[in-house]
Amino acid sequence: MTLNLSHAWQALDDHAKTLSGQTLRSLFDADANRFPRLSLRVGDLMFDYSKQWLTDETLARLLDLAQAADVSGWRERMFIGAAINESEGRAVLHTALRRRDPHPIFVNGVNIIPEMLETRACMREFCESVRSGKWRGYGGEPIRTVVNLGIGGSDLGPRMLTEALGAIGHPTLTVKYVANLDGADIAPTLEALDPRTTLFIIASKTFTTIETLTNATTAREWLVAHVDPDGSKPNERQMALAKQFVAVTAAPETAIKFGIHPQMIFGFADWVGGRFSLWSAVGLPLALAIGMDGFERLLAGAADMDEHFRTAPPHANLPILMALIGIWNSSIRGAGAYALVPYSQSLRLLPDYLQQLEMESNGKSIGRDGQPLARPAAPVLWGNAGTNAQHAWFQLLHQGGRLLPVDFIAVAESDYPLRGHHEKLLANCFAQSEALAFGNPDAEPAYRRCPGNQPSSTFVLPRLDPYHLGMLIAAFEHKTLVQGVIWGINSFDQWGVELGKKLALRLLPAIEGSGTLPEGCDTSTAGLIEHCRALRERRL
Ligand code: F6P
């Protein structure tokens, strides 16, 4: 019998009270098989959730919650292209971008597969041309540096993976990323570049994002200043822009207006959300770094995770378990934050990437029904690479007295097998989850005591390769969907970021000095603007 949703939540609240006497130590002592029972393997990706503070009963109730929220129905609607992003009237089909199955998927009556395959073929051709040195800049030299100008979903995924997969990156082609509006991002980047051998990718779904367009304008001016400093060589200038400026966008007309050559545009559709766009042409800088075969291995790993998510029973379904454990910790036990700690320097940007994925998707408090949510949804996600994190903020996890769950990510084999490094790294990773779980509650004096019971899960990847990273990222994407469904959220819009963008545009004239403060500007904002203006005028 299917429970209704509020009963399922209530059952979990009641159940949590019955567990209050248990510790992670007592749960492990009572069950020698806890690890094999509460861990899961999907291919070679392992997920150990035995150090979560939960029992079989907890899982059963969480699975009831998933059923009551109709997770399987929403999952299917996503895969077949229903317009589940209701506020924007769009399908959510990033999974189509990595599908092996060539069967058509229709959006607004059009089969989306042929165009997607065509874009991928163009990406391959372009990557091969640039990577082999055939593609030349305006002066006839091969491209040596690619600079991706994009932000948020048009930056974080390819940037994170270019770094993560550095060991298989092209030996002489460097791929860099510039995102911030702050000139301190692009200025030093440009300073180190040779205009004859640099290719810019302007990545923006909307092609209206102020950061990206400002950086793209600066990059264009920089290139033009080198190619045609006195404006006497319009043909060279055109040629340089056509050869060395590429756009990746769902708004090709706007890119053309900006000055991108129509044949230098790699498109994707509006049914690809920005933070889910890594698998589309947004992955171009990554494909340039690791080659198109590597990029397609990433897609294959994600496709296999899609298949697992779609077909595995809920109790053995990785994204569903990840989502339910997160909900248990945040919505039932009240953890307002959780840490994600990859024990891998190469994955140090993974927390940044997942921050956008989870917090932009589910950082909401109004449900799909327009009503305030009964419980807070997405917790704050933060983190950085271990072991660095251990020597910065792990103290708070061990003795800070707050419930702060952790997701650890370990990689069994290193790309950099220096003697003595990787074994110590793994030892530290596993020791931290052990210390967090069991502590040393009897230590004397009291200030030495770590109470334990800090829950954690650990993912183990066999190695850092495109396939397993594709699996891992897709698992987090589906986790995000499942959590959004259970919390009753549309995970695929981001209206919350719009207000600040609008207000920035209103304040700009006053800061530039070309206009006055907007009407009704509060005294704090006005005071800050006046103060900066005075400082800047004094300097001038
Ligand atoms: O401001 C948020 C956001 O819209 C993200 O969702 C998106 O990934 C990012 O900005 C960049 O947007 P675009 O790709 O359109 O430049």
Coordinates of N, CA, C and O in Angstrom, one line a residue, residues 479-534:
K479 N 20.7 12.2 -7.9 CA 20.4 12.4 -6.5 C 19.6 13.8 -6.4 O 18.6 13.9 -5.6
T480 N 20.1 14.8 -7.1 CA 19.5 16.1 -7.0 C 18.0 16.1 -7.5 O 17.1 16.7 -6.9
L481 N 17.8 15.3 -8.5 CA 16.4 15.2 -9.0 C 15.5 14.5 -7.9 O 14.5 15.0 -7.6
V482 N 16.0 13.4 -7.4 CA 15.2 12.7 -6.4 C 14.9 13.5 -5.2 O 13.8 13.6 -4.7
Q483 N 15.9 14.2 -4.7 CA 15.7 15.1 -3.6 C 14.7 16.2 -3.9 O 13.8 16.5 -3.1
G484 N 14.8 16.8 -5.1 CA 13.9 17.8 -5.5 C 12.4 17.3 -5.5 O 11.5 17.9 -5.0
V485 N 12.3 16.1 -6.0 CA 10.9 15.5 -6.1 C 10.4 15.3 -4.7 O 9.2 15.6 -4.4
I486 N 11.2 14.8 -3.8 CA 10.7 14.5 -2.4 C 10.4 15.8 -1.7 O 9.4 15.9 -1.0
W487 N 11.3 16.8 -1.9 CA 11.0 18.1 -1.2 C 9.8 18.8 -1.9 O 9.4 19.8 -1.4
G488 N 9.5 18.4 -3.1 CA 8.4 19.1 -3.8 C 8.8 20.3 -4.6 O 8.0 21.2 -4.7
I489 N 10.1 20.3 -5.0 CA 10.7 21.5 -5.7 C 10.8 21.2 -7.2 O 11.0 20.1 -7.6
N490 N 10.7 22.3 -7.9 CA 11.2 22.3 -9.3 C 12.7 22.5 -9.2 O 13.2 23.6 -9.0
S491 N 13.5 21.5 -9.5 CA 15.0 21.6 -9.4 C 15.6 22.2 -10.6 O 16.9 22.3 -10.6
F492 N 14.9 22.6 -11.6 CA 15.5 23.0 -12.8 C 15.4 24.5 -13.2 O 15.7 24.8 -14.3
D493 N 14.8 25.3 -12.3 CA 14.9 26.7 -12.6 C 15.8 27.4 -11.5 O 16.3 26.7 -10.6
Q494 N 16.0 28.6 -11.6 CA 16.9 29.3 -10.6 C 16.5 30.8 -10.5 O 17.3 31.7 -10.7
W495 N 15.2 31.0 -10.2 CA 14.7 32.4 -10.2 C 15.4 33.3 -9.1 O 15.5 34.5 -9.3
G496 N 15.9 32.6 -8.1 CA 16.6 33.3 -7.0 C 17.8 34.1 -7.4 O 18.1 35.1 -6.8
V497 N 18.4 33.8 -8.5 CA 19.6 34.5 -8.9 C 19.3 35.7 -9.8 O 20.2 36.5 -10.1
E498 N 18.1 35.8 -10.2 CA 17.7 36.9 -11.1 C 17.7 38.3 -10.5 O 18.1 39.3 -11.0
L499 N 17.2 38.3 -9.2 CA 17.0 39.6 -8.6 C 18.3 40.4 -8.5 O 18.4 41.6 -8.8
G500 N 19.3 39.7 -8.0 CA 20.6 40.4 -7.8 C 21.2 40.9 -9.1 O 21.8 42.0 -9.1
K501 N 21.0 40.1 -10.2 CA 21.5 40.5 -11.5 C 20.8 41.9 -11.9 O 21.4 42.8 -12.4
K502 N 19.5 41.9 -11.7 CA 18.7 43.1 -12.0 C 19.2 44.3 -11.2 O 19.4 45.4 -11.7
L503 N 19.3 44.1 -9.9 CA 19.7 45.2 -9.1 C 21.1 45.7 -9.4 O 21.4 46.9 -9.4
A504 N 22.0 44.8 -9.8 CA 23.4 45.2 -10.2 C 23.3 46.2 -11.4 O 24.0 47.2 -11.4
L505 N 22.4 45.9 -12.3 CA 22.3 46.7 -13.5 C 21.8 48.1 -13.1 O 22.2 49.1 -13.7
R506 N 20.9 48.1 -12.1 CA 20.3 49.4 -11.7 C 21.4 50.3 -11.0 O 21.3 51.5 -11.0
L507 N 22.3 49.6 -10.3 CA 23.3 50.4 -9.5 C 24.5 50.8 -10.3 O 25.2 51.8 -10.0
L508 N 24.6 50.2 -11.5 CA 25.9 50.4 -12.3 C 26.1 51.9 -12.6 O 27.2 52.4 -12.5
P509 N 25.1 52.6 -13.2 CA 25.3 54.0 -13.6 C 25.8 54.8 -12.4 O 26.7 55.6 -12.6
A510 N 25.3 54.6 -11.2 CA 25.8 55.4 -10.1 C 27.3 55.0 -9.7 O 28.0 55.9 -9.4
I511 N 27.6 53.8 -9.9 CA 29.0 53.4 -9.6 C 30.0 53.9 -10.7 O 31.0 54.4 -10.4
E512 N 29.5 53.8 -11.9 CA 30.3 54.4 -13.0 C 30.5 55.9 -13.0 O 31.3 56.4 -13.6
G513 N 29.5 56.5 -12.3 CA 29.5 58.0 -12.3 C 28.7 58.6 -13.4 O 28.6 59.8 -13.6
S514 N 28.1 57.7 -14.2 CA 27.3 58.2 -15.4 C 25.8 58.5 -15.0 O 25.0 58.9 -15.8
G515 N 25.5 58.1 -13.8 CA 24.1 58.3 -13.4 C 24.0 58.5 -11.9 O 25.0 58.4 -11.2
T516 N 22.7 58.7 -11.4 CA 22.5 58.9 -10.0 C 22.1 57.6 -9.4 O 21.8 56.6 -10.1
L517 N 22.0 57.6 -8.1 CA 21.5 56.4 -7.4 C 20.0 56.1 -7.8 O 19.2 57.1 -8.0
P518 N 19.7 54.9 -7.9 CA 18.3 54.6 -8.3 C 17.3 55.1 -7.2 O 17.7 55.1 -6.0
E519 N 16.1 55.4 -7.6 CA 15.1 55.9 -6.7 C 14.8 54.8 -5.6 O 14.8 53.6 -6.0
G520 N 14.7 55.2 -4.4 CA 14.4 54.3 -3.3 C 15.5 53.5 -2.9 O 15.4 52.5 -2.1
C521 N 16.8 53.8 -3.3 CA 17.9 53.0 -2.9 C 18.1 53.1 -1.4 O 18.0 54.2 -0.8
D522 N 18.3 52.0 -0.7 CA 18.4 52.1 0.7 C 19.7 52.8 1.2 O 20.6 52.9 0.4
T523 N 19.8 53.2 2.4 CA 20.9 54.1 2.9 C 22.2 53.3 2.9 O 23.2 53.8 2.7
S524 N 22.1 52.0 3.2 CA 23.3 51.2 3.3 C 24.0 51.1 1.9 O 25.1 51.4 1.7
T525 N 23.1 50.7 0.9 CA 23.7 50.5 -0.4 C 24.2 51.9 -0.9 O 25.3 52.0 -1.5
A526 N 23.4 52.9 -0.7 CA 23.8 54.3 -1.1 C 25.1 54.7 -0.5 O 26.0 55.2 -1.1
G527 N 25.2 54.4 0.8 CA 26.4 54.8 1.6 C 27.7 54.0 1.0 O 28.7 54.6 0.9
L528 N 27.5 52.8 0.7 CA 28.6 52.0 0.2 C 29.1 52.5 -1.2 O 30.3 52.6 -1.4
I529 N 28.1 52.9 -2.0 CA 28.4 53.4 -3.3 C 29.2 54.7 -3.2 O 30.2 54.9 -3.8
E530 N 28.6 55.6 -2.3 CA 29.3 56.9 -2.1 C 30.7 56.7 -1.6 O 31.6 57.4 -2.0
H531 N 30.8 55.9 -0.7 CA 32.2 55.6 -0.1 C 33.2 55.2 -1.1 O 34.3 55.7 -1.2
C532 N 32.8 54.2 -1.9 CA 33.7 53.7 -3.0 C 34.0 54.8 -4.0 O 35.1 54.9 -4.5
R533 N 32.9 55.6 -4.3 CA 33.1 56.6 -5.3 C 34.2 57.6 -4.8 O 35.1 58.1 -5.5
A534 N 34.0 58.0 -3.5 CA 34.9 59.0 -2.9 C 36.4 58.4 -3.0 O 37.3 59.1 -3.3

